mmCIF file of N, CA and C in Angstrom:
data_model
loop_
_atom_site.group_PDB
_atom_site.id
_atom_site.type_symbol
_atom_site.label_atom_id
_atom_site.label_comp_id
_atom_site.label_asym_id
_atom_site.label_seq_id
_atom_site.Cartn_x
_atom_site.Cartn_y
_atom_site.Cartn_z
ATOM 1 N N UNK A 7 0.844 -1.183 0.000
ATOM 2 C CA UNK A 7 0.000 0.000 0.000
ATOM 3 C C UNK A 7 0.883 1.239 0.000
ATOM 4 N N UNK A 8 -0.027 2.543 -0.476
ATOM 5 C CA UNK A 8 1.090 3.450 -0.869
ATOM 6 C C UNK A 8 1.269 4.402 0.314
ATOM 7 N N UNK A 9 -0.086 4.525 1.341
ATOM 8 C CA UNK A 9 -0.230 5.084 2.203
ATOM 9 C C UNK A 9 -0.861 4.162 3.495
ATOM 10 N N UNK A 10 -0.574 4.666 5.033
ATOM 11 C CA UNK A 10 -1.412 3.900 5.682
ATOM 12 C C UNK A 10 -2.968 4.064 5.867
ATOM 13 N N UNK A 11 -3.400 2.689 6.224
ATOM 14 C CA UNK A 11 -5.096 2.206 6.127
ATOM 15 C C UNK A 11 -5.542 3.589 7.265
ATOM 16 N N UNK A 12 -6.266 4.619 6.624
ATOM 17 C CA UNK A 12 -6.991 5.196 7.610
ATOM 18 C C UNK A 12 -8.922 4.809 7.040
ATOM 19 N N UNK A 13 -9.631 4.280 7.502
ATOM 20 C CA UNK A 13 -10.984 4.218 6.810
ATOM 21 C C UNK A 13 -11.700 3.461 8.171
ATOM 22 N N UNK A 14 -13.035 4.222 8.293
ATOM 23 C CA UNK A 14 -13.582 3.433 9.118
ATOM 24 C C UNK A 14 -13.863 4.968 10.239
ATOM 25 N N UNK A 15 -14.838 4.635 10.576
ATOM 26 C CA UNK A 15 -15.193 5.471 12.626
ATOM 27 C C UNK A 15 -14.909 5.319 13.333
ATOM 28 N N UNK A 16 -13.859 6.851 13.608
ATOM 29 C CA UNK A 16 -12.905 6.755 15.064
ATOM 30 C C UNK A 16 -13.804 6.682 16.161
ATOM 31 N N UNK A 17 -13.318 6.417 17.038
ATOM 32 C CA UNK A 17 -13.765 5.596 18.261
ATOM 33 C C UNK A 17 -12.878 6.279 19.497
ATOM 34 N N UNK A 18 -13.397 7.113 20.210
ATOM 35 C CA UNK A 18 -12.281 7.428 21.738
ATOM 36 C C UNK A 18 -11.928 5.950 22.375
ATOM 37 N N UNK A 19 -10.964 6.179 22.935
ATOM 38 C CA UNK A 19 -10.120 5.194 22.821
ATOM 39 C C UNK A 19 -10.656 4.364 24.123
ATOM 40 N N UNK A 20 -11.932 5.375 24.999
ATOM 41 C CA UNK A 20 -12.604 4.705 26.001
ATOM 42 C C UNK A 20 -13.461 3.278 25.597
ATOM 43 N N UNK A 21 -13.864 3.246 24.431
ATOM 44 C CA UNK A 21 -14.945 2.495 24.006
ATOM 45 C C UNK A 21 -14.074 1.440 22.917
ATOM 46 N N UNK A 22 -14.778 0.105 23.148
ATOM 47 C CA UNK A 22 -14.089 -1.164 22.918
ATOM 48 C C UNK A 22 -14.830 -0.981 20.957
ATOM 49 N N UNK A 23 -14.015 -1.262 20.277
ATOM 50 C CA UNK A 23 -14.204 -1.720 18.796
ATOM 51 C C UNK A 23 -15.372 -3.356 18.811
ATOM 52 N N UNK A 24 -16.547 -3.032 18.297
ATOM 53 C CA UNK A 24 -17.104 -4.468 18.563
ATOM 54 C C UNK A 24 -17.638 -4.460 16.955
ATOM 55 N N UNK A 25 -18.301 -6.327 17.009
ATOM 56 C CA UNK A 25 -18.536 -6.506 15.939
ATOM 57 C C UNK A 25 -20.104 -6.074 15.568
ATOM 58 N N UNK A 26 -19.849 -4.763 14.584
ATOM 59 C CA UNK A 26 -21.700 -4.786 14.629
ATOM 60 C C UNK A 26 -21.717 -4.133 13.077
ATOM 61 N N UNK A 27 -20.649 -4.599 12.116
ATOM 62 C CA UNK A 27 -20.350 -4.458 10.930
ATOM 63 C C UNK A 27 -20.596 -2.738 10.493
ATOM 64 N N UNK A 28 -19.808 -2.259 11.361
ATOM 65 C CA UNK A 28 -19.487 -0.778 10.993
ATOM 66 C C UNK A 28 -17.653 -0.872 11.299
ATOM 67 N N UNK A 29 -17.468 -0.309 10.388
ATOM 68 C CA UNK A 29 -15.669 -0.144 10.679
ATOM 69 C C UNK A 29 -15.115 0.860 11.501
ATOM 70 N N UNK A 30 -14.713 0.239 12.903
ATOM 71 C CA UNK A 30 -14.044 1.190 13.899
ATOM 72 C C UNK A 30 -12.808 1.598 13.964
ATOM 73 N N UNK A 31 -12.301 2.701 14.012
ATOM 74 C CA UNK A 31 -10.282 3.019 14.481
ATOM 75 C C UNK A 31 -10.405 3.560 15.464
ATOM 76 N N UNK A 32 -8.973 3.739 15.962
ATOM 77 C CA UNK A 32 -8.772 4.247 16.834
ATOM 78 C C UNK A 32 -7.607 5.567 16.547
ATOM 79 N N UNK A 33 -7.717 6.719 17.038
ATOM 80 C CA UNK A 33 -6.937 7.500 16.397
ATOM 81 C C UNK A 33 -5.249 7.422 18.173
ATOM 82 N N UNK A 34 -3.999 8.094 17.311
ATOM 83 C CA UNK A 34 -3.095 8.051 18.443
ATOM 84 C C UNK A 34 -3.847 9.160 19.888
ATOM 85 N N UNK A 35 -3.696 9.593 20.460
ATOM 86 C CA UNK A 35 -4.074 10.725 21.613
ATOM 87 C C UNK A 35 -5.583 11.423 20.661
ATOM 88 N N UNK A 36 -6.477 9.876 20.179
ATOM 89 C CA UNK A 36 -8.127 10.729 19.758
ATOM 90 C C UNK A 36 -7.650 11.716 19.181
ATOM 91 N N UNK A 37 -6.614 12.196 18.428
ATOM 92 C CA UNK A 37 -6.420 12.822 16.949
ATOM 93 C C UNK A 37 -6.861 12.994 16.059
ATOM 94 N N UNK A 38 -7.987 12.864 15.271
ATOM 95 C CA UNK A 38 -8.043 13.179 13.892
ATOM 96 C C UNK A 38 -6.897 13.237 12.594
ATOM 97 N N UNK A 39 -6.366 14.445 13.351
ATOM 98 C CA UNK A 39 -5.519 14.540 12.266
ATOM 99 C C UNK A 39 -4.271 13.617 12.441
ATOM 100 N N UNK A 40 -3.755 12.692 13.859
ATOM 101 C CA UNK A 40 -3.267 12.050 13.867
ATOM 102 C C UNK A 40 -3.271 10.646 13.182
ATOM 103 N N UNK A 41 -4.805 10.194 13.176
ATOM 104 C CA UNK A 41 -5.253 9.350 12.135
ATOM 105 C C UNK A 41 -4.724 9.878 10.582
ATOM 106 N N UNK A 42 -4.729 10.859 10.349
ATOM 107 C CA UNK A 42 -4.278 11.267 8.676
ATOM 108 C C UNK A 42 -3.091 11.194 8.630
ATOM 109 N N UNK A 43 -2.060 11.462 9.286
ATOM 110 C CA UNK A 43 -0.772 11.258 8.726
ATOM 111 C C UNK A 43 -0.173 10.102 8.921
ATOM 112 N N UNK A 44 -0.859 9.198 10.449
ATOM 113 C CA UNK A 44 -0.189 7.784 11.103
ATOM 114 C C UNK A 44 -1.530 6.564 10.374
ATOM 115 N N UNK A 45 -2.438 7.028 10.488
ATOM 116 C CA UNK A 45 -3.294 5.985 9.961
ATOM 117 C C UNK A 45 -4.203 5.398 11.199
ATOM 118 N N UNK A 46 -5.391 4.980 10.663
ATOM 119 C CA UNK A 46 -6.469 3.855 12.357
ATOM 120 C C UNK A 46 -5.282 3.348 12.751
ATOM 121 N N UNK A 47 -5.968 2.886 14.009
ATOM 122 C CA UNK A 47 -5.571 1.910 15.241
ATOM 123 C C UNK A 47 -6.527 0.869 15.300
ATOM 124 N N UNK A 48 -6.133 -0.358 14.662
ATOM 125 C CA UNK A 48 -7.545 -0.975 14.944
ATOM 126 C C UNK A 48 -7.173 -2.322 15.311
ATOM 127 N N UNK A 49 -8.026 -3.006 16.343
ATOM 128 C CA UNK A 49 -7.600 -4.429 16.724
ATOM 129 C C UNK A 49 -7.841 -5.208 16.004
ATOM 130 N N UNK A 50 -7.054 -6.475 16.287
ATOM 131 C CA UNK A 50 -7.069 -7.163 15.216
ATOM 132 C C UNK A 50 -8.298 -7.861 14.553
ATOM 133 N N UNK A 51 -9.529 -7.976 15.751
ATOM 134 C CA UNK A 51 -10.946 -8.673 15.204
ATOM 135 C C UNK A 51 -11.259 -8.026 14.085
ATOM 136 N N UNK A 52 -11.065 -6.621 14.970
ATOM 137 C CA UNK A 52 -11.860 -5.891 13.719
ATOM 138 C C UNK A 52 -11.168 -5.745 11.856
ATOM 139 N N UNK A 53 -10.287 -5.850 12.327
ATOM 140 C CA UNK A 53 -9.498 -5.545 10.749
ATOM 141 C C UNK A 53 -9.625 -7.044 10.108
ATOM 142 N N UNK A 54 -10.340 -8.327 10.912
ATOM 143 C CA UNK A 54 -10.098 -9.037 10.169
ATOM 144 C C UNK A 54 -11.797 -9.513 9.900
ATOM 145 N N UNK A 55 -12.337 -8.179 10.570
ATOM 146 C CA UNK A 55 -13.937 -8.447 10.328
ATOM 147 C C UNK A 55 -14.906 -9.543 10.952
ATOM 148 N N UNK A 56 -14.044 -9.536 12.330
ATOM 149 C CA UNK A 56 -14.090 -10.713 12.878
ATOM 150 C C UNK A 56 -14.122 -12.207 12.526
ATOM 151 N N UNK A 57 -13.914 -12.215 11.703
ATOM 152 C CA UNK A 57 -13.289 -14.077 10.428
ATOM 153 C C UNK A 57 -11.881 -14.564 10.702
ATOM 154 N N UNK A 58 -12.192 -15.387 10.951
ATOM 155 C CA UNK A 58 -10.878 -16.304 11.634
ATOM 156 C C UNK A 58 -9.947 -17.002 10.725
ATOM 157 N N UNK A 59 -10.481 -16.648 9.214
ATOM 158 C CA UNK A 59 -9.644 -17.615 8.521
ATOM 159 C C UNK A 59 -8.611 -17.006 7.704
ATOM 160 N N UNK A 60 -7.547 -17.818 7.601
ATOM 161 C CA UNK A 60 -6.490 -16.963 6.602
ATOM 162 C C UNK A 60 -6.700 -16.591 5.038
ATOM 163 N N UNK A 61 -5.663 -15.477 5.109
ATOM 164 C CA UNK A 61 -6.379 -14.883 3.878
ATOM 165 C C UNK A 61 -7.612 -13.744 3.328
ATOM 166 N N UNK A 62 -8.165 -13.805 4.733
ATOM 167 C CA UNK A 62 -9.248 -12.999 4.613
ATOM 168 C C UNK A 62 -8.883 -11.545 4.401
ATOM 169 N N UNK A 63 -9.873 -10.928 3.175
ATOM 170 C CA UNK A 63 -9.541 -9.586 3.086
ATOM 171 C C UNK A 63 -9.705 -8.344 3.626
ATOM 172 N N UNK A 64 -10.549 -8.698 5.349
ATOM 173 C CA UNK A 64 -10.749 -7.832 6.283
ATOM 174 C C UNK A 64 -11.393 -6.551 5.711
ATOM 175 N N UNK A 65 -10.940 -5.439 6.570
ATOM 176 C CA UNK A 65 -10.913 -4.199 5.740
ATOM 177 C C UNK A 65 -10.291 -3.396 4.614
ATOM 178 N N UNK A 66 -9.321 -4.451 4.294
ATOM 179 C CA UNK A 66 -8.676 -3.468 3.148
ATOM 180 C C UNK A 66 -9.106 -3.383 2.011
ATOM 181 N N UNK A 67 -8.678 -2.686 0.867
ATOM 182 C CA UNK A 67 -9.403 -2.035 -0.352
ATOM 183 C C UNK A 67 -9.110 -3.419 -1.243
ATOM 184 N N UNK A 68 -9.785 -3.884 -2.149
ATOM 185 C CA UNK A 68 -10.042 -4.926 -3.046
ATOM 186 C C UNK A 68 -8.405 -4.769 -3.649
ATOM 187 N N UNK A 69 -8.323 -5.977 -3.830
ATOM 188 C CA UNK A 69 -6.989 -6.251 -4.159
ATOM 189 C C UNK A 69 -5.890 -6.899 -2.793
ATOM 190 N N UNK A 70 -6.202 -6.231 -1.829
ATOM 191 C CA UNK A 70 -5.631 -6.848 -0.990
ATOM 192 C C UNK A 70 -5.921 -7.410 -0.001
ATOM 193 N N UNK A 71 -5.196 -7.760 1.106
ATOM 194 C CA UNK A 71 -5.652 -9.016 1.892
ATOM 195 C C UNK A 71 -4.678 -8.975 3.115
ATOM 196 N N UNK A 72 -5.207 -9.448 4.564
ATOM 197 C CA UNK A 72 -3.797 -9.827 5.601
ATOM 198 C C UNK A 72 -3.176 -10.763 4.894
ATOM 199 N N UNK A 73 -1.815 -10.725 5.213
ATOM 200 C CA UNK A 73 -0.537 -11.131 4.871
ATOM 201 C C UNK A 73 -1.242 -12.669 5.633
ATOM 202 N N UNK A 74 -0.863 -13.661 4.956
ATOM 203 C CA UNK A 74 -0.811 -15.035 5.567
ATOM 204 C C UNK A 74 0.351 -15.209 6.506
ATOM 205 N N UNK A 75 0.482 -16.488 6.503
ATOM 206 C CA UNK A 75 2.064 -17.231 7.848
ATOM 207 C C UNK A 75 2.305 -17.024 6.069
ATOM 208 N N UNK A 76 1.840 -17.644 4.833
ATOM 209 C CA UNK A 76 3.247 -18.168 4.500
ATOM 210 C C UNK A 76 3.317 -16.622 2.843
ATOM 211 N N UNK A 77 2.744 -15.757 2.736
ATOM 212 C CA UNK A 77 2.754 -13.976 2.641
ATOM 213 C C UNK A 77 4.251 -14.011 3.546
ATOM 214 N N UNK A 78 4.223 -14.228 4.940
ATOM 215 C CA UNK A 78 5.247 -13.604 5.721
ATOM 216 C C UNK A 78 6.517 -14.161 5.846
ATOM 217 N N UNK A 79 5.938 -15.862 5.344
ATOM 218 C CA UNK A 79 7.363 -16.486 5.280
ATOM 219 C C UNK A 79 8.341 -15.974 4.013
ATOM 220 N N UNK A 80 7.499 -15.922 2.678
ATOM 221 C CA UNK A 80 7.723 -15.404 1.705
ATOM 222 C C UNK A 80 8.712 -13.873 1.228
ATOM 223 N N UNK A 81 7.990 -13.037 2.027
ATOM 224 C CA UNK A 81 8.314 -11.403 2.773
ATOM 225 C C UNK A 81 9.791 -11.662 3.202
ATOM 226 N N UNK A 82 10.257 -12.157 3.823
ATOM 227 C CA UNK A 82 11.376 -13.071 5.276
ATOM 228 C C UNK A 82 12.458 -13.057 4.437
ATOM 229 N N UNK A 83 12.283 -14.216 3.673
ATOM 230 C CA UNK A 83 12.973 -15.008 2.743
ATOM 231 C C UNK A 83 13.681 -14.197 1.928
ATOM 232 N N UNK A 84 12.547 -13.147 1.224
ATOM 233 C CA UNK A 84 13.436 -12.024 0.401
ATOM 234 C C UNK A 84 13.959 -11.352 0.814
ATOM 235 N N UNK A 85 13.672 -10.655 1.877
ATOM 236 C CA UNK A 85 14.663 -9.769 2.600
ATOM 237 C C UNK A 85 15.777 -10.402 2.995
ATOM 238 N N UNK A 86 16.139 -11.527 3.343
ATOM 239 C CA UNK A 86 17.386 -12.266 3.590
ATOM 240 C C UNK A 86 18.237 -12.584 3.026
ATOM 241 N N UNK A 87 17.506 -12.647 0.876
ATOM 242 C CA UNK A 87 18.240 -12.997 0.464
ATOM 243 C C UNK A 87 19.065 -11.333 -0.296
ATOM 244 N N UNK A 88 17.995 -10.481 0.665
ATOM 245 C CA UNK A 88 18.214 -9.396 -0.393
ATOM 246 C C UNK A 88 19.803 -8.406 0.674
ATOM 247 N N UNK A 89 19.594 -8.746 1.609
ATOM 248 C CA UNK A 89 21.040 -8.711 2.601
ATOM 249 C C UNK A 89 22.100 -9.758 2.706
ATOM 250 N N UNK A 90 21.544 -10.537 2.322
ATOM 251 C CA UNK A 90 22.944 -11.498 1.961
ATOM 252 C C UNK A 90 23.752 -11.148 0.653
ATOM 253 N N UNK A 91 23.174 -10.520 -0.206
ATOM 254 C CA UNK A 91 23.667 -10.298 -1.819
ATOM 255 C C UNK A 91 24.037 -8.712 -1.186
ATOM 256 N N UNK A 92 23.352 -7.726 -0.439
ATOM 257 C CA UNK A 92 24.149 -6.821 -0.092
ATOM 258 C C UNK A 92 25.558 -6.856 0.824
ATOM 259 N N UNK A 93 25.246 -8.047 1.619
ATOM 260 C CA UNK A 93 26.507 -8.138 2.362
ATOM 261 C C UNK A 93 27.327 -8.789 1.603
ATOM 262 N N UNK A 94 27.706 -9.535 0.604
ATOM 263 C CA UNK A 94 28.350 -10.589 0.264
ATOM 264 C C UNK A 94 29.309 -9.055 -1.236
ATOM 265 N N UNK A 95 28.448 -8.214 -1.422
ATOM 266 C CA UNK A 95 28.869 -7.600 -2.588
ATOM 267 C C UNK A 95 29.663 -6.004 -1.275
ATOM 268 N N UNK A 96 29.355 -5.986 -0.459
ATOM 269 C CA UNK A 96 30.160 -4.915 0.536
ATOM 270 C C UNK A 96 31.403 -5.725 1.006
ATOM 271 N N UNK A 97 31.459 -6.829 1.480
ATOM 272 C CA UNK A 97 32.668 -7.827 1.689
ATOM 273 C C UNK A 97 33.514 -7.987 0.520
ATOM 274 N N UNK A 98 32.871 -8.258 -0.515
ATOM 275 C CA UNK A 98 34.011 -7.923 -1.886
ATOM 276 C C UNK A 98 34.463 -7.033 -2.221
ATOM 277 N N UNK A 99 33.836 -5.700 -2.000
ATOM 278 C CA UNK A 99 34.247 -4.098 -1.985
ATOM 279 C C UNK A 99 35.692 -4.147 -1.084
ATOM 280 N N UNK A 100 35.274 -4.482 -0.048
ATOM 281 C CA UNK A 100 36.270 -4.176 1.284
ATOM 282 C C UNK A 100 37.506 -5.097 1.072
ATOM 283 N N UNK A 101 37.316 -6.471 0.508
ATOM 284 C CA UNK A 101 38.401 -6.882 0.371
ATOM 285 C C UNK A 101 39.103 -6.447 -1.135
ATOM 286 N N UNK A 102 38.453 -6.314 -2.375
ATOM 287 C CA UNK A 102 39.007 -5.360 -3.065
ATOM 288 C C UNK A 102 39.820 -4.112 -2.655
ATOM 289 N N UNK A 103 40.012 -3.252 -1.868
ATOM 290 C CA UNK A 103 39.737 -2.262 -1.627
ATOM 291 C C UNK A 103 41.566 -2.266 -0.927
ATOM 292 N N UNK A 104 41.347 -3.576 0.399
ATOM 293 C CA UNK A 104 42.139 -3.931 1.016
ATOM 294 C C UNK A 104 43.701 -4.401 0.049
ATOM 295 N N UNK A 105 43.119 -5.271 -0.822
ATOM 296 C CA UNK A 105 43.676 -5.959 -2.023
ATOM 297 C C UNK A 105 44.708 -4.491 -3.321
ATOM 298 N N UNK A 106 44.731 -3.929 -3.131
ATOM 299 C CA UNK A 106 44.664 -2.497 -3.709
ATOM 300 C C UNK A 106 45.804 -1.782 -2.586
ATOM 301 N N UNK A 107 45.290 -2.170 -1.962
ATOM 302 C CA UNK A 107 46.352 -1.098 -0.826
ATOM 303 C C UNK A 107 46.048 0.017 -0.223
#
């Protein structure tokens, strides 16, 4: 996403988010405008529309979806391989470098 999820009726932060198929947030210090630049606060029932199953597209805009276990294993994986190819190409720099004098 290009920005964070703000959508849905803020909620003071006194009153519990329940399921009664209206979309609740929570803003940082009941902000408004804190909601616009940081985005809702919302627990997890609710963002997942209270549905227990993976995959589900909760509240977000069509097209997307919570990240699964294996979305995150996936996510993981690349980033690991994407610092190993950065570290492995900074270690050749340095020993080049060394190599050189």
């Amino acid at each position: 996403m290009a920005e964070n999820l703000n959508f849905g009726m803020q909620l003071d932060r006194m009153y519990i988010q329940q399921d009664n198929s209206l979309t609740e947030k929570y803003c940082f210090d009941d902000s408004e405008d804190s909601c616009s630049v940081y985005g809702g606060i919302y627990q997890w029932e609710e963002i997942m529309q209270y549905i227990v199953n993976e995959g589900v597209q909760g509240i977000f805009p069509p097209g997307w979806h919570i990240p699964t276990d294996e979305d995150w294993k996936q996510s993981e994986s690349e980033e690991i391989v994407s610092l190993t190819i950065q570290i492995q190409f900074g270690m050749q720099k340095i020993f080049e470098d060394l190599m050189q004098g």
